[in-house]
Amino acid sequence: MALEDIAKIINENNSFILLPHVSADGDSIGSSTGLSLALKKLGKKVTILIEEEPPSVFKFLPEFENIKVYNGDDKYSADCVIALDTGDIKRLGNRFAVFEACSNTINIDHHQTNTNFAVINHIDVKAAAVAEIMWDLTGLLKVEMDTDIASCLYTSIMTDTGGFRFSNTTSKTHDIAGRIIDLGVNIDKIAANVLESNSVAKLMLIGTVLSTLELYYGNKLAILTVTSDMIEKVNATEEDSDGLVNYAKGIIGTEVGILLKETAGGIRVNFRSKEYVDVAEIAVALGGGGHKKAAGCTLEMSLEDAKAKILQMFKDVFVK
Ligand SMILES: [Mn+2]
């Protein structure tokens, strides 16, 4: 559905629940907090409902303290439930119950593998981040852009483009970022908070994870592994391993970098590709989804089995 029509639906409703995807990242949190602030400016009632404790690196965001962690007990309902940056229904986790209980659901996303799981779906695969769609949506809602909303959207765009480095970055991305700078947003503070702040525990974890490096298929495939033991040992958190997949991708001569992470829900697999491999295709075949050069899935099996399965999939890609 066109964004204009979604703006109309938003205008016609009063209360909203915003759902970022599980293991919420910068885009899902920034687009949710940004939209929340915009809707509140219109006098709407908004709840951001998240699956797990949000990563503390986003603490500086204006709406951060209003994010509620879903505990399964409290009853949440609203006129309209909006999923953000969420490629498929599984990425709502336990909050599926909240989503399902509402007859007026909207899905706003930019993943090419989005399954159109809501009543109303708006998928823009050209948007570098969902925040770009939020930028347009706030305009259509005639909400006056301010530094608080813009800080949220900038955080989304900066994280989903890897600091304006990834191929999803467009002239529109830079145009929006330029307007955000013109509003007076402190972009160096955002970058320092999100991209350049590390706890001691995180640095120790990085050291351990880097030492797990395995290379396959003439170095075209690089795999890093993070187990719950490694996280526990250095007193790190699961979010501390976010982004480590880029070390694997960045190796000279490597086309695909993978991070395997042991989580309560199974082995979380992050894929990144450099040039020609469509990792979304592989992620979908494994029950996940994503973008051409950044995708993921969760495999409910042992670490060894997950690795074997992935190696088999990439054998077809790299061994001709
Ligand atoms: Mn995103």
mmCIF file of C-alpha atoms and ligand atoms in Angstrom:
data_model
loop_
_atom_site.group_PDB
_atom_site.id
_atom_site.type_symbol
_atom_site.label_atom_id
_atom_site.label_comp_id
_atom_site.label_asym_id
_atom_site.label_seq_id
_atom_site.Cartn_x
_atom_site.Cartn_y
_atom_site.Cartn_z
ATOM 1 C CA MET A 1 0.000 0.000 0.000
ATOM 2 C CA ALA A 2 1.189 3.508 -0.763
ATOM 3 C CA LEU A 3 2.659 5.523 2.080
ATOM 4 C CA GLU A 4 0.002 8.218 1.528
ATOM 5 C CA ASP A 5 -2.700 5.672 2.401
ATOM 6 C CA ILE A 6 -0.796 4.543 5.478
ATOM 7 C CA ALA A 7 -0.594 8.184 6.597
ATOM 8 C CA LYS A 8 -4.372 8.360 6.182
ATOM 9 C CA ILE A 9 -4.877 5.253 8.325
ATOM 10 C CA ILE A 10 -2.576 6.660 10.993
ATOM 11 C CA ASN A 11 -4.601 9.886 11.023
ATOM 12 C CA GLU A 12 -7.811 7.910 11.503
ATOM 13 C CA ASN A 13 -6.543 5.972 14.540
ATOM 14 C CA ASN A 14 -5.598 7.078 18.038
ATOM 15 C CA SER A 15 -3.496 4.437 19.730
ATOM 16 C CA PHE A 16 -0.521 2.539 18.335
ATOM 17 C CA ILE A 17 1.836 -0.247 19.307
ATOM 18 C CA LEU A 18 5.172 -0.222 17.461
ATOM 19 C CA LEU A 19 7.059 -3.505 17.161
ATOM 20 C CA PRO A 20 10.768 -3.523 16.239
ATOM 21 C CA HIS A 21 12.138 -6.953 15.264
ATOM 22 C CA VAL A 22 13.698 -9.380 17.772
ATOM 23 C CA SER A 23 17.370 -8.693 18.591
ATOM 24 C CA ALA A 24 16.526 -5.092 17.783
ATOM 25 C CA ASP A 25 19.212 -3.175 15.893
ATOM 26 C CA GLY A 26 19.802 0.507 15.231
ATOM 27 C CA ASP A 27 17.321 0.726 12.395
ATOM 28 C CA SER A 28 14.449 -1.016 14.154
ATOM 29 C CA ILE A 29 14.995 1.017 17.341
ATOM 30 C CA GLY A 30 15.651 4.345 15.609
ATOM 31 C CA SER A 31 12.679 4.055 13.268
ATOM 32 C CA SER A 32 10.410 3.015 16.154
ATOM 33 C CA THR A 33 11.525 5.797 18.487
ATOM 34 C CA GLY A 34 11.396 8.320 15.632
ATOM 35 C CA LEU A 35 7.887 7.297 14.595
ATOM 36 C CA SER A 36 6.776 7.229 18.222
ATOM 37 C CA LEU A 37 7.896 10.834 18.767
ATOM 38 C CA ALA A 38 6.212 11.906 15.523
ATOM 39 C CA LEU A 39 2.919 10.221 16.427
ATOM 40 C CA LYS A 40 2.990 11.741 19.908
ATOM 41 C CA LYS A 41 3.336 15.165 18.305
ATOM 42 C CA LEU A 42 0.017 14.409 16.605
ATOM 43 C CA GLY A 43 -1.504 13.649 20.010
ATOM 44 C CA LYS A 44 -1.525 9.874 19.511
ATOM 45 C CA LYS A 45 -0.977 7.294 22.215
ATOM 46 C CA VAL A 46 2.067 5.165 21.406
ATOM 47 C CA THR A 47 3.775 2.150 22.966
ATOM 48 C CA ILE A 48 7.055 0.769 21.639
ATOM 49 C CA LEU A 49 7.056 -2.886 22.590
ATOM 50 C CA ILE A 50 10.349 -4.715 22.254
ATOM 51 C CA GLU A 51 11.222 -8.411 22.645
ATOM 52 C CA GLU A 52 14.406 -8.126 24.748
ATOM 53 C CA GLU A 53 16.165 -5.357 26.697
ATOM 54 C CA PRO A 54 17.222 -2.860 24.006
ATOM 55 C CA PRO A 55 21.001 -2.494 23.417
ATOM 56 C CA SER A 56 22.381 0.093 25.814
ATOM 57 C CA VAL A 57 24.334 1.885 23.065
ATOM 58 C CA PHE A 58 21.021 3.479 22.069
ATOM 59 C CA LYS A 59 20.378 4.855 25.564
ATOM 60 C CA PHE A 60 21.060 8.398 24.387
ATOM 61 C CA LEU A 61 18.045 8.353 22.069
ATOM 62 C CA PRO A 62 15.272 10.686 23.245
ATOM 63 C CA GLU A 63 12.497 8.070 23.358
ATOM 64 C CA PHE A 64 14.676 5.232 24.695
ATOM 65 C CA GLU A 65 13.301 5.259 28.251
ATOM 66 C CA ASN A 66 9.786 4.780 26.922
ATOM 67 C CA ILE A 67 10.601 1.470 25.222
ATOM 68 C CA LYS A 68 8.779 -1.361 26.995
ATOM 69 C CA VAL A 69 10.102 -4.909 27.110
ATOM 70 C CA TYR A 70 7.338 -7.437 26.467
ATOM 71 C CA ASN A 71 6.951 -9.833 29.371
ATOM 72 C CA GLY A 72 4.008 -11.830 28.045
ATOM 73 C CA ASP A 73 1.877 -10.975 31.065
ATOM 74 C CA ASP A 74 0.768 -7.395 30.638
ATOM 75 C CA LYS A 75 -2.060 -6.949 28.207
ATOM 76 C CA TYR A 76 -1.263 -4.634 25.351
ATOM 77 C CA SER A 77 -3.813 -3.448 22.844
ATOM 78 C CA ALA A 78 -4.182 -0.525 20.473
ATOM 79 C CA ASP A 79 -6.209 0.625 17.476
ATOM 80 C CA CYS A 80 -3.300 -0.222 15.233
ATOM 81 C CA VAL A 81 -0.139 -2.331 15.508
ATOM 82 C CA ILE A 82 2.849 -1.452 13.310
ATOM 83 C CA ALA A 83 5.790 -3.827 12.723
ATOM 84 C CA LEU A 84 8.978 -2.030 11.723
ATOM 85 C CA ASP A 85 12.048 -3.411 9.927
ATOM 86 C CA THR A 86 10.586 -6.890 10.386
ATOM 87 C CA GLY A 87 10.968 -9.252 7.434
ATOM 88 C CA ASP A 88 8.656 -11.993 8.610
ATOM 89 C CA ILE A 89 6.292 -12.871 11.422
ATOM 90 C CA LYS A 90 8.881 -14.994 13.265
ATOM 91 C CA ARG A 91 10.917 -11.840 13.801
ATOM 92 C CA LEU A 92 8.167 -10.601 16.138
ATOM 93 C CA GLY A 93 8.976 -13.391 18.588
ATOM 94 C CA ASN A 94 6.526 -13.673 21.475
ATOM 95 C CA ARG A 95 4.932 -10.350 20.561
ATOM 96 C CA PHE A 96 3.168 -12.222 17.777
ATOM 97 C CA ALA A 97 0.375 -12.546 20.356
ATOM 98 C CA VAL A 98 -0.009 -8.753 20.461
ATOM 99 C CA PHE A 99 0.158 -8.493 16.682
ATOM 100 C CA GLU A 100 -2.362 -11.256 16.109
ATOM 101 C CA ALA A 101 -4.845 -9.782 18.586
ATOM 102 C CA CYS A 102 -5.154 -6.613 16.481
ATOM 103 C CA SER A 103 -7.235 -6.537 13.298
ATOM 104 C CA ASN A 104 -5.549 -3.378 12.058
ATOM 105 C CA THR A 105 -1.920 -4.318 11.402
ATOM 106 C CA ILE A 106 0.701 -2.505 9.337
ATOM 107 C CA ASN A 107 4.086 -3.810 8.205
ATOM 108 C CA ILE A 108 6.630 -1.170 7.167
ATOM 109 C CA ASP A 109 9.917 -2.615 5.990
ATOM 110 C CA HIS A 110 12.738 -2.621 3.439
ATOM 111 C CA HIS A 111 13.778 -6.312 3.342
ATOM 112 C CA GLN A 112 13.474 -7.850 -0.128
ATOM 113 C CA THR A 113 12.381 -11.108 1.528
ATOM 114 C CA ASN A 114 9.447 -9.541 3.423
ATOM 115 C CA THR A 115 6.496 -11.933 3.524
ATOM 116 C CA ASN A 116 3.720 -9.271 3.616
ATOM 117 C CA PHE A 117 2.413 -10.710 6.863
ATOM 118 C CA ALA A 118 0.230 -7.773 7.941
ATOM 119 C CA VAL A 119 -3.162 -6.558 6.745
ATOM 120 C CA ILE A 120 -1.423 -3.535 5.241
ATOM 121 C CA ASN A 121 2.111 -3.831 3.920
ATOM 122 C CA HIS A 122 4.541 -1.198 2.710
ATOM 123 C CA ILE A 123 7.882 -2.619 1.602
ATOM 124 C CA ASP A 124 10.415 -0.328 -0.015
ATOM 125 C CA VAL A 125 13.528 -2.322 -0.864
ATOM 126 C CA LYS A 126 15.261 0.809 -2.160
ATOM 127 C CA ALA A 127 15.208 2.407 1.281
ATOM 128 C CA ALA A 128 18.622 2.008 2.918
ATOM 129 C CA ALA A 129 16.895 1.977 6.301
ATOM 130 C CA VAL A 130 13.282 1.923 7.452
ATOM 131 C CA ALA A 131 14.082 5.368 8.844
ATOM 132 C CA GLU A 132 14.089 6.712 5.264
ATOM 133 C CA ILE A 133 10.463 5.581 4.987
ATOM 134 C CA MET A 134 9.816 7.206 8.390
ATOM 135 C CA TRP A 135 11.296 10.434 7.077
ATOM 136 C CA ASP A 136 8.774 10.424 4.205
ATOM 137 C CA LEU A 137 5.939 9.305 6.476
ATOM 138 C CA THR A 138 6.458 12.113 8.984
ATOM 139 C CA GLY A 139 6.369 14.509 6.030
ATOM 140 C CA LEU A 140 3.069 13.046 4.812
ATOM 141 C CA LEU A 141 1.699 13.266 8.370
ATOM 142 C CA LYS A 142 2.742 16.932 8.339
ATOM 143 C CA VAL A 143 4.714 16.479 11.535
ATOM 144 C CA GLU A 144 7.310 19.188 11.869
ATOM 145 C CA MET A 145 10.729 17.499 11.915
ATOM 146 C CA ASP A 146 12.731 18.255 15.056
ATOM 147 C CA THR A 147 16.156 17.285 16.355
ATOM 148 C CA ASP A 148 14.759 14.505 18.572
ATOM 149 C CA ILE A 149 12.988 12.687 15.733
ATOM 150 C CA ALA A 150 15.890 13.386 13.388
ATOM 151 C CA SER A 151 18.429 11.945 15.868
ATOM 152 C CA CYS A 152 16.459 8.702 15.947
ATOM 153 C CA LEU A 153 16.217 8.512 12.155
ATOM 154 C CA TYR A 154 19.884 9.392 11.705
ATOM 155 C CA THR A 155 20.855 6.577 14.078
ATOM 156 C CA SER A 156 18.853 4.147 11.946
ATOM 157 C CA ILE A 157 20.330 5.307 8.691
ATOM 158 C CA MET A 158 23.874 5.427 10.028
ATOM 159 C CA THR A 159 23.712 1.887 11.423
ATOM 160 C CA ASP A 160 21.936 0.234 8.468
ATOM 161 C CA THR A 161 24.390 1.750 5.994
ATOM 162 C CA GLY A 162 27.428 0.925 8.147
ATOM 163 C CA GLY A 163 28.171 4.631 8.446
ATOM 164 C CA PHE A 164 27.170 5.402 4.815
ATOM 165 C CA ARG A 165 29.549 2.760 3.442
ATOM 166 C CA PHE A 166 27.267 -0.066 2.265
ATOM 167 C CA SER A 167 25.851 -0.362 -1.249
ATOM 168 C CA ASN A 168 22.324 0.368 -0.010
ATOM 169 C CA THR A 169 23.415 3.990 0.535
ATOM 170 C CA THR A 170 21.782 6.212 -2.104
ATOM 171 C CA SER A 171 21.691 9.886 -2.970
ATOM 172 C CA LYS A 172 18.385 9.992 -1.086
ATOM 173 C CA THR A 173 20.158 8.578 1.986
ATOM 174 C CA HIS A 174 22.683 11.391 1.839
ATOM 175 C CA ASP A 175 19.974 13.939 1.093
ATOM 176 C CA ILE A 176 18.051 12.977 4.233
ATOM 177 C CA ALA A 177 21.281 12.909 6.264
ATOM 178 C CA GLY A 178 22.112 16.374 4.938
ATOM 179 C CA ARG A 179 18.734 17.727 6.028
ATOM 180 C CA ILE A 180 19.227 16.148 9.434
ATOM 181 C CA ILE A 181 22.592 17.896 9.753
ATOM 182 C CA ASP A 182 20.923 21.179 8.766
ATOM 183 C CA LEU A 183 18.491 20.716 11.653
ATOM 184 C CA GLY A 184 21.473 20.856 13.994
ATOM 185 C CA VAL A 185 21.615 17.222 15.053
ATOM 186 C CA ASN A 186 24.866 16.315 16.772
ATOM 187 C CA ILE A 187 25.939 13.598 14.349
ATOM 188 C CA ASP A 188 29.418 13.100 15.767
ATOM 189 C CA LYS A 189 27.883 12.365 19.151
ATOM 190 C CA ILE A 190 25.598 9.746 17.582
ATOM 191 C CA ALA A 191 28.527 8.108 15.775
ATOM 192 C CA ALA A 192 30.653 8.145 18.933
ATOM 193 C CA ASN A 193 27.833 6.624 21.000
ATOM 194 C CA VAL A 194 26.836 3.923 18.566
ATOM 195 C CA LEU A 195 29.870 3.068 16.455
ATOM 196 C CA GLU A 196 32.843 3.936 18.616
ATOM 197 C CA SER A 197 31.946 3.030 22.196
ATOM 198 C CA ASN A 198 33.119 -0.305 23.559
ATOM 199 C CA SER A 199 33.031 -1.775 27.044
ATOM 200 C CA VAL A 200 36.081 -3.689 28.282
ATOM 201 C CA ALA A 201 33.962 -6.853 28.171
ATOM 202 C CA LYS A 202 33.115 -6.219 24.529
ATOM 203 C CA LEU A 203 36.772 -5.764 23.560
ATOM 204 C CA MET A 204 37.678 -9.014 25.343
ATOM 205 C CA LEU A 205 34.825 -10.767 23.537
ATOM 206 C CA ILE A 206 36.007 -9.423 20.177
ATOM 207 C CA GLY A 207 39.447 -10.883 20.902
ATOM 208 C CA THR A 208 38.002 -14.291 21.671
ATOM 209 C CA VAL A 209 35.640 -14.313 18.708
ATOM 210 C CA LEU A 210 38.334 -13.256 16.226
ATOM 211 C CA SER A 211 40.424 -16.231 17.329
ATOM 212 C CA THR A 212 37.630 -18.584 16.157
ATOM 213 C CA LEU A 213 38.157 -17.565 12.532
ATOM 214 C CA GLU A 214 37.784 -20.381 10.024
ATOM 215 C CA LEU A 215 38.299 -20.029 6.297
ATOM 216 C CA TYR A 216 36.818 -22.226 3.605
ATOM 217 C CA TYR A 217 36.688 -22.529 -0.167
ATOM 218 C CA GLY A 218 39.978 -20.777 -0.891
ATOM 219 C CA ASN A 219 39.226 -18.092 1.775
ATOM 220 C CA LYS A 220 36.038 -17.017 -0.030
ATOM 221 C CA LEU A 221 34.022 -17.986 3.038
ATOM 222 C CA ALA A 222 35.019 -16.790 6.518
ATOM 223 C CA ILE A 223 33.239 -17.954 9.658
ATOM 224 C CA LEU A 224 33.417 -16.504 13.166
ATOM 225 C CA THR A 225 31.710 -18.168 16.103
ATOM 226 C CA VAL A 226 30.440 -16.833 19.405
ATOM 227 C CA THR A 227 29.223 -19.246 22.071
ATOM 228 C CA SER A 228 27.368 -18.466 25.282
ATOM 229 C CA ASP A 229 30.462 -19.671 27.158
ATOM 230 C CA MET A 230 32.627 -17.022 25.493
ATOM 231 C CA ILE A 231 30.124 -14.316 26.408
ATOM 232 C CA GLU A 232 29.874 -15.535 29.999
ATOM 233 C CA LYS A 233 33.619 -15.855 30.496
ATOM 234 C CA VAL A 234 34.335 -12.167 29.830
ATOM 235 C CA ASN A 235 31.066 -10.988 31.350
ATOM 236 C CA ALA A 236 29.867 -9.580 28.029
ATOM 237 C CA THR A 237 26.295 -9.448 26.709
ATOM 238 C CA GLU A 238 24.861 -11.010 23.595
ATOM 239 C CA GLU A 239 24.626 -7.615 21.888
ATOM 240 C CA ASP A 240 28.379 -7.175 22.315
ATOM 241 C CA SER A 241 28.901 -9.516 19.370
ATOM 242 C CA ASP A 242 26.714 -7.389 17.061
ATOM 243 C CA GLY A 243 28.627 -6.320 14.001
ATOM 244 C CA LEU A 244 31.502 -8.779 14.414
ATOM 245 C CA VAL A 245 30.410 -10.439 11.186
ATOM 246 C CA ASN A 246 31.922 -7.481 9.352
ATOM 247 C CA TYR A 247 35.416 -8.557 10.433
ATOM 248 C CA ALA A 248 34.820 -11.835 8.596
ATOM 249 C CA LYS A 249 33.476 -10.095 5.513
ATOM 250 C CA GLY A 250 36.333 -7.618 5.478
ATOM 251 C CA ILE A 251 39.070 -10.183 4.978
ATOM 252 C CA ILE A 252 40.935 -9.641 1.727
ATOM 253 C CA GLY A 253 39.824 -12.264 -0.775
ATOM 254 C CA THR A 254 36.718 -13.196 1.219
ATOM 255 C CA GLU A 255 33.317 -12.870 -0.441
ATOM 256 C CA VAL A 256 31.027 -14.055 2.366
ATOM 257 C CA GLY A 257 31.482 -13.484 6.086
ATOM 258 C CA ILE A 258 29.390 -15.384 8.608
ATOM 259 C CA LEU A 259 28.875 -15.034 12.346
ATOM 260 C CA LEU A 260 27.400 -18.019 14.172
ATOM 261 C CA LYS A 261 25.963 -17.095 17.535
ATOM 262 C CA GLU A 262 24.661 -19.467 20.166
ATOM 263 C CA THR A 263 21.380 -18.045 21.542
ATOM 264 C CA ALA A 264 18.508 -19.371 23.634
ATOM 265 C CA GLY A 265 16.419 -19.712 20.467
ATOM 266 C CA GLY A 266 19.037 -21.639 18.494
ATOM 267 C CA ILE A 267 22.040 -20.711 16.372
ATOM 268 C CA ARG A 268 21.633 -17.201 15.022
ATOM 269 C CA VAL A 269 23.445 -16.880 11.697
ATOM 270 C CA ASN A 270 24.452 -13.545 10.192
ATOM 271 C CA PHE A 271 25.557 -13.433 6.570
ATOM 272 C CA ARG A 272 27.391 -10.587 4.836
ATOM 273 C CA SER A 273 28.564 -10.634 1.248
ATOM 274 C CA LYS A 274 30.948 -8.316 -0.519
ATOM 275 C CA GLU A 275 30.156 -8.387 -4.212
ATOM 276 C CA TYR A 276 28.326 -11.136 -6.016
ATOM 277 C CA VAL A 277 26.738 -13.633 -3.634
ATOM 278 C CA ASP A 278 23.048 -13.037 -2.799
ATOM 279 C CA VAL A 279 23.013 -14.081 0.851
ATOM 280 C CA ALA A 280 19.283 -13.326 1.187
ATOM 281 C CA GLU A 281 18.646 -16.286 -1.130
ATOM 282 C CA ILE A 282 20.613 -18.594 1.149
ATOM 283 C CA ALA A 283 19.044 -17.149 4.297
ATOM 284 C CA VAL A 284 15.558 -17.726 2.869
ATOM 285 C CA ALA A 285 16.439 -21.332 2.000
ATOM 286 C CA LEU A 286 17.363 -21.744 5.671
ATOM 287 C CA GLY A 287 14.119 -20.190 6.927
ATOM 288 C CA GLY A 288 15.428 -16.631 7.383
ATOM 289 C CA GLY A 289 15.616 -13.531 5.215
ATOM 290 C CA GLY A 290 17.268 -10.192 4.639
ATOM 291 C CA HIS A 291 18.982 -8.199 1.955
ATOM 292 C CA LYS A 292 21.235 -9.236 -0.907
ATOM 293 C CA LYS A 293 24.418 -8.406 0.988
ATOM 294 C CA ALA A 294 23.193 -8.709 4.590
ATOM 295 C CA ALA A 295 20.899 -11.451 5.769
ATOM 296 C CA GLY A 296 20.307 -13.877 8.586
ATOM 297 C CA CYS A 297 18.482 -16.914 9.873
ATOM 298 C CA THR A 298 18.099 -18.939 13.044
ATOM 299 C CA LEU A 299 18.850 -22.657 12.974
ATOM 300 C CA GLU A 300 17.410 -24.805 15.728
ATOM 301 C CA MET A 301 20.236 -27.328 15.893
ATOM 302 C CA SER A 302 23.682 -27.711 17.423
ATOM 303 C CA LEU A 303 26.520 -25.391 16.489
ATOM 304 C CA GLU A 304 28.317 -28.222 14.673
ATOM 305 C CA ASP A 305 25.217 -29.139 12.659
ATOM 306 C CA ALA A 306 24.558 -25.498 11.813
ATOM 307 C CA LYS A 307 28.097 -25.074 10.535
ATOM 308 C CA ALA A 308 27.896 -28.271 8.482
ATOM 309 C CA LYS A 309 24.608 -27.187 6.966
ATOM 310 C CA ILE A 310 25.959 -23.783 6.005
ATOM 311 C CA LEU A 311 29.154 -25.187 4.544
ATOM 312 C CA GLN A 312 27.014 -27.483 2.399
ATOM 313 C CA MET A 313 24.937 -24.534 1.136
ATOM 314 C CA PHE A 314 28.021 -22.530 0.199
ATOM 315 C CA LYS A 315 29.703 -25.481 -1.442
ATOM 316 C CA ASP A 316 27.207 -25.058 -4.275
ATOM 317 C CA VAL A 317 28.127 -21.373 -4.479
ATOM 318 C CA PHE A 318 31.915 -21.576 -4.334
ATOM 319 C CA VAL A 319 32.784 -25.050 -5.640
ATOM 320 C CA LYS A 320 31.752 -25.368 -9.232
HETATM 321 MN MN MN B 1 16.764 -2.192 8.596
#
